Amino acid sequence: MTTAAILYGAFDRHNLGDLLLAHVSAALLGGTPLTFTGLAARDLRAHGGHCVRALAEVASSWRGAPPALIHVGGELLTCHAWQAAVMLQPAQQARQAIAYFEPRPQEQLQWVRRTLGTPALAPYAAPIEWIPPGARVVYHAVGGVDLAAESPALREEVTARLRAADLVSARDRLTLAALQQAGIEARLVPDPALLVEVLFRDRIARRAKQGEVAALRAAWPDGFVALQLSADFGDDRTLDTLAAQIDALVADSGCGVVCFCAGIAPWHDDPRLGERLMARRPEAPLKRFGSVDVWDLCALISASRAYAGSSLHGRLVAMAFGVPRVNLRPPASPAQARKLAAVAEAWEPHGVPIAVPPNEMAQGVRLSMAVEAALRQETASRLVQQSLAGFAPVQSLLGLTPTALKNV
């Protein structure tokens, strides 16, 4: 008899990686009764996500046998309560909250606690009061690259929750080292999003043959580069630099360039950046991708000649499909740069470019395209096997047979 599972993560807001992690986890737990939860109740089905319930409500109303509570991955361990509360707001309300509360720390603290319903400092590590009695707790492939540098209070809160968990794994060596230093038994496993191709290849292939992706392939027979930019790239100087890099990239490769958003929650991507780049280069083979549906985004990346962007999961989708890839380091976001480097360096083979600044984008894409296709495919196949092996203990905990995963 299998155990029911509550999947907990940041799939209560729009971000490619978080939405994908929910789908991958659900596919790997086929036949298991599942409940998708986050900090707040949100319906992301219009964007290819799930109808998500608030974990606090699910825990308080849980009836029946104790479930497994599975933290599905992502940079959960160091997502501050303030960040989480803002990212759950619609864009206009988020801007108003930031403008009002940032200079008012006491009011900010009160608003965050009211909004989230918990005083937790890192609420995506489930507070004890939100865990149903008797539940088995799993942290799978979680990230916390900067955990060792966090405040003692947040660090102790997070490590106390991890010590009480039944299974813990990390997706990068920096997070793993921080956990082991705190005396937590943890394993290193790949991010589950690396299974997106093997689990959903047919669904994504169908998407690539229709809509915007099909139109792009028809417009540019020589292919296109999928370019993703977070809001950190939005200053005029950086956009001028990127426009010049697009000129060089087009001249080098003969490709078109498609700007897309990997996440539209606050503090993620700004759809206006693509328009601002196009205004700088109205004659260039440059388009903006309108859809933010998770399956359209996967189809876009899988059909591209190369991926360049600041999104970690944009890179991981490209890795899963054997697509050339390079990350762009945000000009003023060192934490994101550290996360990109930590995860990529844990799983990429030697010689694959990791991340470049905006003024080296064209060279970074050129180097990524020079990596042999055979090596990219070998990497994708290796990571599928490592990802399945990494998830097997979770499956066993729920009463499922790990060997069934080998048939995926």
Short mmCIF file of C-alpha atoms in Angstrom, two decimals:
data_model
loop_
_atom_site.label_atom_id
_atom_site.label_comp_id
_atom_site.label_asym_id
_atom_site.label_seq_id
_atom_site.Cartn_x
_atom_site.Cartn_y
_atom_site.Cartn_z
CA MET A 1 0.00 0.00 0.00
CA THR A 2 1.43 3.37 -1.00
CA THR A 3 1.48 6.42 1.23
CA ALA A 4 -0.35 9.58 0.18
CA ALA A 5 1.99 12.46 -0.59
CA ILE A 6 1.75 16.20 -0.05
CA LEU A 7 4.05 17.94 -2.52
CA TYR A 8 5.29 21.25 -1.13
CA GLY A 9 7.15 23.90 -3.07
CA ALA A 10 7.08 27.32 -4.67
CA PHE A 11 4.68 26.24 -7.40
CA ASP A 12 2.17 28.71 -5.94
CA ARG A 13 3.77 31.37 -8.18
CA HIS A 14 4.89 31.48 -11.80
CA ASN A 15 8.42 30.26 -12.39
CA LEU A 16 9.48 27.63 -14.92
CA GLY A 17 11.54 25.59 -12.49
CA ASP A 18 9.01 25.48 -9.68
CA LEU A 19 6.14 24.54 -12.01
CA LEU A 20 8.28 21.84 -13.63
CA LEU A 21 9.33 20.34 -10.30
CA ALA A 22 5.70 19.71 -9.41
CA HIS A 23 5.09 17.92 -12.72
CA VAL A 24 8.25 15.81 -12.50
CA SER A 25 7.58 14.76 -8.91
CA ALA A 26 4.00 13.82 -9.77
CA ALA A 27 5.13 11.74 -12.76
CA LEU A 28 7.66 9.86 -10.63
CA LEU A 29 5.00 9.12 -8.02
CA GLY A 30 2.46 7.68 -10.47
CA GLY A 31 -0.49 6.11 -8.69
CA THR A 32 0.18 7.90 -5.42
CA PRO A 33 -2.60 10.14 -4.08
CA LEU A 34 -1.12 13.64 -4.38
CA THR A 35 -1.90 17.07 -2.96
CA PHE A 36 -0.06 20.08 -4.37
CA THR A 37 0.67 22.73 -1.76
CA GLY A 38 2.49 26.00 -1.32
CA LEU A 39 2.42 28.94 1.03
CA ALA A 40 -0.84 30.14 -0.50
CA ALA A 41 -3.73 28.74 -2.51
CA ARG A 42 -3.18 29.58 -6.16
CA ASP A 43 -4.45 28.18 -9.48
CA LEU A 44 -1.62 28.10 -12.04
CA ARG A 45 -3.34 25.74 -14.49
CA ALA A 46 -3.72 28.52 -17.06
CA HIS A 47 0.09 28.54 -17.31
CA GLY A 48 0.56 24.77 -17.29
CA GLY A 49 0.91 24.54 -13.52
CA HIS A 50 -1.34 23.05 -10.86
CA CYS A 51 -4.20 24.06 -8.64
CA VAL A 52 -2.26 24.56 -5.41
CA ARG A 53 -3.60 24.57 -1.85
CA ALA A 54 -2.08 26.29 1.17
CA LEU A 55 -0.05 23.79 3.19
CA ALA A 56 -1.32 25.27 6.48
CA GLU A 57 -4.92 24.55 5.47
CA VAL A 58 -4.12 21.04 4.21
CA ALA A 59 -2.26 20.15 7.40
CA SER A 60 -4.99 21.45 9.70
CA SER A 61 -7.71 19.51 7.86
CA TRP A 62 -5.76 16.30 7.16
CA ARG A 63 -7.66 13.12 7.96
CA GLY A 64 -6.57 9.54 7.46
CA ALA A 65 -3.19 7.83 7.52
CA PRO A 66 -0.09 10.01 7.94
CA PRO A 67 1.18 11.23 4.56
CA ALA A 68 4.64 11.94 3.24
CA LEU A 69 5.42 15.66 3.00
CA ILE A 70 7.86 16.11 0.12
CA HIS A 71 9.75 19.35 -0.42
CA VAL A 72 10.17 18.98 -4.17
CA GLY A 73 13.34 21.03 -4.69
CA GLY A 74 14.43 24.51 -5.67
CA GLU A 75 16.35 27.07 -3.63
CA LEU A 76 13.92 26.55 -0.74
CA LEU A 77 16.29 26.69 2.18
CA THR A 78 17.24 30.35 1.79
CA CYS A 79 14.02 31.87 0.43
CA HIS A 80 13.32 34.53 3.05
CA ALA A 81 9.79 35.12 4.29
CA TRP A 82 9.85 38.70 2.91
CA GLN A 83 10.83 37.44 -0.54
CA ALA A 84 8.18 34.73 -0.43
CA ALA A 85 5.43 37.13 0.63
CA VAL A 86 6.26 39.62 -2.14
CA MET A 87 6.52 36.95 -4.85
CA LEU A 88 3.00 35.76 -4.04
CA GLN A 89 1.53 39.20 -4.84
CA PRO A 90 0.25 40.42 -8.20
CA ALA A 91 2.79 42.68 -9.88
CA GLN A 92 1.24 46.03 -8.95
CA GLN A 93 0.66 45.06 -5.30
CA ALA A 94 4.20 43.70 -5.11
CA ARG A 95 5.66 47.02 -6.29
CA GLN A 96 3.53 48.88 -3.76
CA ALA A 97 4.56 46.52 -0.95
CA ILE A 98 8.26 46.89 -1.77
CA ALA A 99 8.05 50.69 -1.95
CA TYR A 100 6.15 50.99 1.31
CA PHE A 101 7.67 48.30 3.52
CA GLU A 102 11.37 48.32 2.62
CA PRO A 103 12.04 51.52 4.64
CA ARG A 104 9.72 50.29 7.46
CA PRO A 105 11.21 47.03 8.77
CA GLN A 106 8.87 46.60 11.74
CA GLU A 107 5.76 47.07 9.65
CA GLN A 108 7.31 44.83 7.01
CA LEU A 109 7.76 42.03 9.54
CA GLN A 110 4.15 42.31 10.70
CA TRP A 111 2.84 42.34 7.11
CA VAL A 112 4.91 39.30 6.15
CA ARG A 113 3.65 37.31 9.13
CA ARG A 114 0.04 38.26 8.40
CA THR A 115 0.45 37.43 4.71
CA LEU A 116 2.08 34.04 5.24
CA GLY A 117 0.36 33.06 8.47
CA THR A 118 3.64 32.07 10.13
CA PRO A 119 6.61 33.76 11.87
CA ALA A 120 8.99 31.37 10.06
CA LEU A 121 12.07 33.03 8.56
CA ALA A 122 12.35 30.50 5.72
CA PRO A 123 8.78 29.26 5.25
CA TYR A 124 9.36 26.97 2.27
CA ALA A 125 11.05 24.68 4.79
CA ALA A 126 7.74 23.63 6.28
CA PRO A 127 7.10 24.95 9.81
CA ILE A 128 6.43 22.19 12.31
CA GLU A 129 2.84 23.34 12.84
CA TRP A 130 2.14 22.77 9.14
CA ILE A 131 3.22 19.13 9.17
CA PRO A 132 0.37 16.62 9.64
CA PRO A 133 0.87 14.38 12.70
CA GLY A 134 3.01 11.36 11.93
CA ALA A 135 3.99 12.56 8.46
CA ARG A 136 7.28 11.42 6.96
CA VAL A 137 9.22 14.48 5.79
CA VAL A 138 11.43 14.60 2.70
CA TYR A 139 13.66 17.34 1.32
CA HIS A 140 14.56 16.26 -2.21
CA ALA A 141 17.30 17.97 -4.24
CA VAL A 142 16.88 21.22 -2.34
CA GLY A 143 19.17 24.20 -2.72
CA GLY A 144 20.61 26.64 -0.21
CA VAL A 145 23.87 27.84 -1.72
CA ASP A 146 24.15 30.74 0.75
CA LEU A 147 22.86 28.87 3.80
CA ALA A 148 26.20 29.01 5.61
CA ALA A 149 26.23 32.82 5.25
CA GLU A 150 22.68 33.38 6.49
CA SER A 151 21.81 34.83 9.89
CA PRO A 152 22.23 32.43 12.82
CA ALA A 153 18.47 32.53 13.44
CA LEU A 154 17.52 31.48 9.91
CA ARG A 155 20.31 28.92 9.74
CA GLU A 156 19.22 27.30 13.00
CA GLU A 157 15.57 27.32 11.97
CA VAL A 158 16.31 25.56 8.69
CA THR A 159 18.81 23.05 10.05
CA ALA A 160 16.46 22.10 12.90
CA ARG A 161 13.77 21.23 10.37
CA LEU A 162 16.21 19.27 8.26
CA ARG A 163 17.49 17.30 11.27
CA ALA A 164 13.91 16.18 11.94
CA ALA A 165 13.38 15.01 8.34
CA ASP A 166 13.40 11.40 7.18
CA LEU A 167 15.28 12.00 3.91
CA VAL A 168 17.43 14.94 2.83
CA SER A 169 19.27 15.52 -0.43
CA ALA A 170 20.87 18.58 -2.00
CA ARG A 171 21.34 19.51 -5.67
CA ASP A 172 24.76 21.18 -5.34
CA ARG A 173 27.95 20.69 -3.34
CA LEU A 174 27.83 24.05 -1.54
CA THR A 175 24.43 23.25 -0.04
CA LEU A 176 25.54 19.71 0.73
CA ALA A 177 28.64 20.96 2.56
CA ALA A 178 26.57 23.38 4.65
CA LEU A 179 24.19 20.60 5.65
CA GLN A 180 26.93 18.16 6.49
CA GLN A 181 28.73 20.80 8.55
CA ALA A 182 25.51 21.17 10.55
CA GLY A 183 25.52 17.43 11.21
CA ILE A 184 22.71 16.61 8.77
CA GLU A 185 22.94 13.37 6.82
CA ALA A 186 22.34 14.30 3.20
CA ARG A 187 23.08 13.05 -0.31
CA LEU A 188 24.01 14.87 -3.51
CA VAL A 189 21.41 14.29 -6.26
CA PRO A 190 20.59 16.09 -9.53
CA ASP A 191 17.76 18.57 -9.82
CA PRO A 192 14.63 16.57 -10.81
CA ALA A 193 13.94 18.94 -13.74
CA LEU A 194 16.67 17.07 -15.61
CA LEU A 195 14.07 14.33 -16.16
CA VAL A 196 11.81 16.61 -18.19
CA GLU A 197 12.81 15.13 -21.55
CA VAL A 198 12.49 11.47 -20.62
CA LEU A 199 9.18 12.00 -18.83
CA PHE A 200 7.48 14.47 -21.15
CA ARG A 201 9.20 14.26 -24.54
CA ASP A 202 6.03 13.47 -26.50
CA ARG A 203 4.03 16.23 -24.90
CA ILE A 204 6.78 18.77 -25.52
CA ALA A 205 7.36 17.57 -29.09
CA ARG A 206 3.68 18.15 -29.86
CA ARG A 207 3.96 21.70 -28.48
CA ALA A 208 7.00 22.37 -30.64
CA LYS A 209 4.97 21.59 -33.76
CA GLN A 210 2.33 24.22 -33.12
CA GLY A 211 1.80 27.82 -32.06
CA GLU A 212 4.67 30.23 -31.56
CA VAL A 213 7.43 27.63 -31.62
CA ALA A 214 6.31 26.25 -34.99
CA ALA A 215 6.12 29.80 -36.37
CA LEU A 216 9.66 30.54 -35.23
CA ARG A 217 11.01 27.37 -36.81
CA ALA A 218 9.32 28.27 -40.08
CA ALA A 219 10.56 31.88 -39.97
CA TRP A 220 14.17 30.92 -39.23
CA PRO A 221 15.19 27.67 -40.97
CA ASP A 222 18.73 28.10 -39.62
CA GLY A 223 17.38 28.06 -36.10
CA PHE A 224 17.19 30.46 -33.18
CA VAL A 225 18.81 31.12 -29.82
CA ALA A 226 16.43 31.19 -26.85
CA LEU A 227 17.39 34.21 -24.73
CA GLN A 228 15.99 34.70 -21.22
CA LEU A 229 16.68 37.74 -19.05
CA SER A 230 15.64 38.37 -15.48
CA ALA A 231 14.65 41.87 -14.41
CA ASP A 232 18.24 42.37 -13.15
CA PHE A 233 19.29 43.04 -16.75
CA GLY A 234 16.91 45.94 -17.18
CA ASP A 235 19.20 48.99 -16.91
CA ASP A 236 19.88 50.84 -20.17
CA ARG A 237 23.61 50.20 -20.15
CA THR A 238 23.18 46.43 -19.85
CA LEU A 239 20.52 46.38 -22.55
CA ASP A 240 22.80 48.36 -24.87
CA THR A 241 25.51 45.78 -24.23
CA LEU A 242 23.14 42.91 -24.93
CA ALA A 243 21.90 44.52 -28.13
CA ALA A 244 25.48 44.68 -29.41
CA GLN A 245 25.99 41.07 -28.36
CA ILE A 246 22.88 40.04 -30.29
CA ASP A 247 24.39 41.68 -33.39
CA ALA A 248 27.56 39.61 -32.92
CA LEU A 249 25.61 36.45 -32.20
CA VAL A 250 23.49 36.78 -35.33
CA ALA A 251 26.57 37.50 -37.44
CA ASP A 252 28.39 34.46 -35.98
CA SER A 253 25.59 31.90 -36.20
CA GLY A 254 23.04 33.09 -38.71
CA CYS A 255 20.40 32.37 -36.07
CA GLY A 256 17.47 34.44 -35.00
CA VAL A 257 17.08 35.36 -31.32
CA VAL A 258 13.92 34.85 -29.26
CA CYS A 259 13.47 36.63 -25.92
CA PHE A 260 11.28 34.76 -23.43
CA CYS A 261 10.27 34.91 -19.78
CA ALA A 262 10.96 31.93 -17.55
CA GLY A 263 9.04 33.41 -14.63
CA ILE A 264 6.60 36.28 -14.26
CA ALA A 265 6.30 36.31 -10.48
CA PRO A 266 7.74 39.46 -8.85
CA TRP A 267 11.56 39.54 -8.75
CA HIS A 268 11.75 37.19 -11.73
CA ASP A 269 11.55 38.28 -15.39
CA ASP A 270 10.27 41.49 -16.91
CA PRO A 271 8.39 40.96 -20.22
CA ARG A 272 9.28 44.52 -21.24
CA LEU A 273 12.98 43.70 -21.64
CA GLY A 274 12.35 41.86 -24.90
CA GLU A 275 10.44 44.86 -26.25
CA ARG A 276 13.21 47.25 -25.18
CA LEU A 277 15.81 45.12 -26.96
CA MET A 278 13.70 44.99 -30.09
CA ALA A 279 13.36 48.79 -30.03
CA ARG A 280 17.15 49.01 -30.00
CA ARG A 281 17.48 46.65 -32.99
CA PRO A 282 14.27 46.98 -35.06
CA GLU A 283 15.90 45.40 -38.14
CA ALA A 284 17.50 42.46 -36.33
CA PRO A 285 16.10 38.90 -36.47
CA LEU A 286 14.82 39.35 -32.93
CA LYS A 287 11.41 38.36 -31.59
CA ARG A 288 9.64 38.19 -28.25
CA PHE A 289 8.00 34.92 -27.18
CA GLY A 290 4.57 35.69 -25.78
CA SER A 291 3.59 32.45 -24.04
CA VAL A 292 4.58 31.72 -20.45
CA ASP A 293 2.96 28.28 -20.41
CA VAL A 294 5.43 25.83 -18.91
CA TRP A 295 5.09 23.39 -21.84
CA ASP A 296 5.56 26.11 -24.44
CA LEU A 297 8.72 27.23 -22.63
CA CYS A 298 10.08 23.68 -22.64
CA ALA A 299 9.19 23.35 -26.33
CA LEU A 300 10.96 26.62 -27.13
CA ILE A 301 14.18 25.60 -25.36
CA SER A 302 14.14 22.07 -26.78
CA ALA A 303 13.73 23.42 -30.34
CA SER A 304 16.44 26.06 -30.04
CA ARG A 305 19.99 25.98 -31.41
CA ALA A 306 21.19 27.21 -28.00
CA TYR A 307 19.93 28.59 -24.70
CA ALA A 308 21.38 31.70 -23.02
CA GLY A 309 19.87 33.16 -19.88
CA SER A 310 19.95 33.75 -16.16
CA SER A 311 17.37 31.06 -15.37
CA LEU A 312 18.88 27.95 -13.81
CA HIS A 313 15.98 25.80 -14.95
CA GLY A 314 16.24 27.18 -18.45
CA ARG A 315 19.69 25.66 -18.43
CA LEU A 316 18.51 22.39 -16.91
CA VAL A 317 15.82 21.96 -19.58
CA ALA A 318 18.49 22.60 -22.23
CA MET A 319 20.74 19.99 -20.56
CA ALA A 320 17.91 17.45 -20.57
CA PHE A 321 17.42 17.92 -24.33
CA GLY A 322 21.12 18.06 -25.18
CA VAL A 323 20.85 21.70 -26.30
CA PRO A 324 23.94 23.98 -26.12
CA ARG A 325 23.64 26.29 -23.12
CA VAL A 326 25.31 29.06 -21.22
CA ASN A 327 24.06 31.09 -18.29
CA LEU A 328 24.23 34.87 -18.10
CA ARG A 329 25.41 36.30 -14.81
CA PRO A 330 23.02 39.03 -13.61
CA PRO A 331 24.95 42.31 -13.23
CA ALA A 332 23.77 43.01 -9.68
CA SER A 333 22.71 39.64 -8.30
CA PRO A 334 25.70 37.74 -6.92
CA ALA A 335 23.47 35.26 -5.10
CA GLN A 336 21.89 34.15 -8.37
CA ALA A 337 25.34 33.88 -9.96
CA ARG A 338 26.52 31.64 -7.11
CA LYS A 339 23.46 29.41 -7.48
CA LEU A 340 23.94 29.07 -11.24
CA ALA A 341 27.59 28.16 -10.83
CA ALA A 342 27.07 25.75 -7.95
CA VAL A 343 24.42 23.64 -9.68
CA ALA A 344 26.01 23.67 -13.13
CA GLU A 345 29.48 22.80 -11.81
CA ALA A 346 28.04 19.82 -9.93
CA TRP A 347 26.64 18.17 -13.05
CA GLU A 348 28.18 19.57 -16.23
CA PRO A 349 31.21 17.86 -17.80
CA HIS A 350 34.51 19.67 -18.08
CA GLY A 351 34.68 22.10 -20.99
CA VAL A 352 31.02 23.13 -21.08
CA PRO A 353 30.72 26.89 -20.48
CA ILE A 354 28.96 27.71 -17.22
CA ALA A 355 28.19 31.44 -17.02
CA VAL A 356 29.35 34.65 -18.67
CA PRO A 357 28.70 38.36 -18.13
CA PRO A 358 26.42 40.17 -20.60
CA ASN A 359 29.33 41.53 -22.64
CA GLU A 360 30.49 37.96 -23.39
CA MET A 361 27.13 36.48 -24.37
CA ALA A 362 27.97 35.92 -28.05
CA GLN A 363 31.25 34.21 -27.19
CA GLY A 364 29.54 32.09 -24.54
CA VAL A 365 26.93 30.89 -27.01
CA ARG A 366 29.62 30.19 -29.61
CA LEU A 367 31.59 28.09 -27.11
CA SER A 368 28.47 26.20 -26.05
CA MET A 369 27.68 25.36 -29.67
CA ALA A 370 31.23 24.06 -30.12
CA VAL A 371 30.68 21.34 -27.50
CA GLU A 372 30.24 18.04 -29.33
CA ALA A 373 26.65 16.86 -29.67
CA ALA A 374 27.71 13.38 -28.50
CA LEU A 375 28.99 14.80 -25.21
CA ARG A 376 25.78 16.75 -24.68
CA GLN A 377 23.69 13.62 -25.25
CA GLU A 378 25.92 11.50 -23.03
CA THR A 379 25.51 14.11 -20.28
CA ALA A 380 21.73 14.06 -20.65
CA SER A 381 21.61 10.24 -20.48
CA ARG A 382 23.94 10.12 -17.47
CA LEU A 383 21.87 12.66 -15.58
CA VAL A 384 18.65 10.76 -16.24
CA GLN A 385 20.12 7.69 -14.56
CA GLN A 386 21.56 9.70 -11.66
CA SER A 387 18.25 11.52 -11.19
CA LEU A 388 16.25 8.30 -11.13
CA ALA A 389 18.68 6.74 -8.66
CA GLY A 390 18.49 9.87 -6.53
CA PHE A 391 14.71 9.69 -6.37
CA ALA A 392 14.55 5.96 -5.58
CA PRO A 393 14.76 6.41 -1.77
CA VAL A 394 11.77 8.76 -1.92
CA GLN A 395 9.82 6.19 -3.85
CA SER A 396 10.74 3.46 -1.37
CA LEU A 397 9.61 5.65 1.54
CA LEU A 398 6.16 5.85 -0.04
CA GLY A 399 5.89 2.10 -0.62
CA LEU A 400 6.60 2.28 -4.34
CA THR A 401 9.07 0.05 -6.17
CA PRO A 402 12.18 1.96 -7.26
CA THR A 403 12.84 -0.45 -10.10
CA ALA A 404 9.65 0.77 -11.79
CA LEU A 405 11.50 4.00 -12.50
CA LYS A 406 13.94 2.15 -14.75
CA ASN A 407 11.13 1.65 -17.23
CA VAL A 408 10.45 5.37 -17.63
#
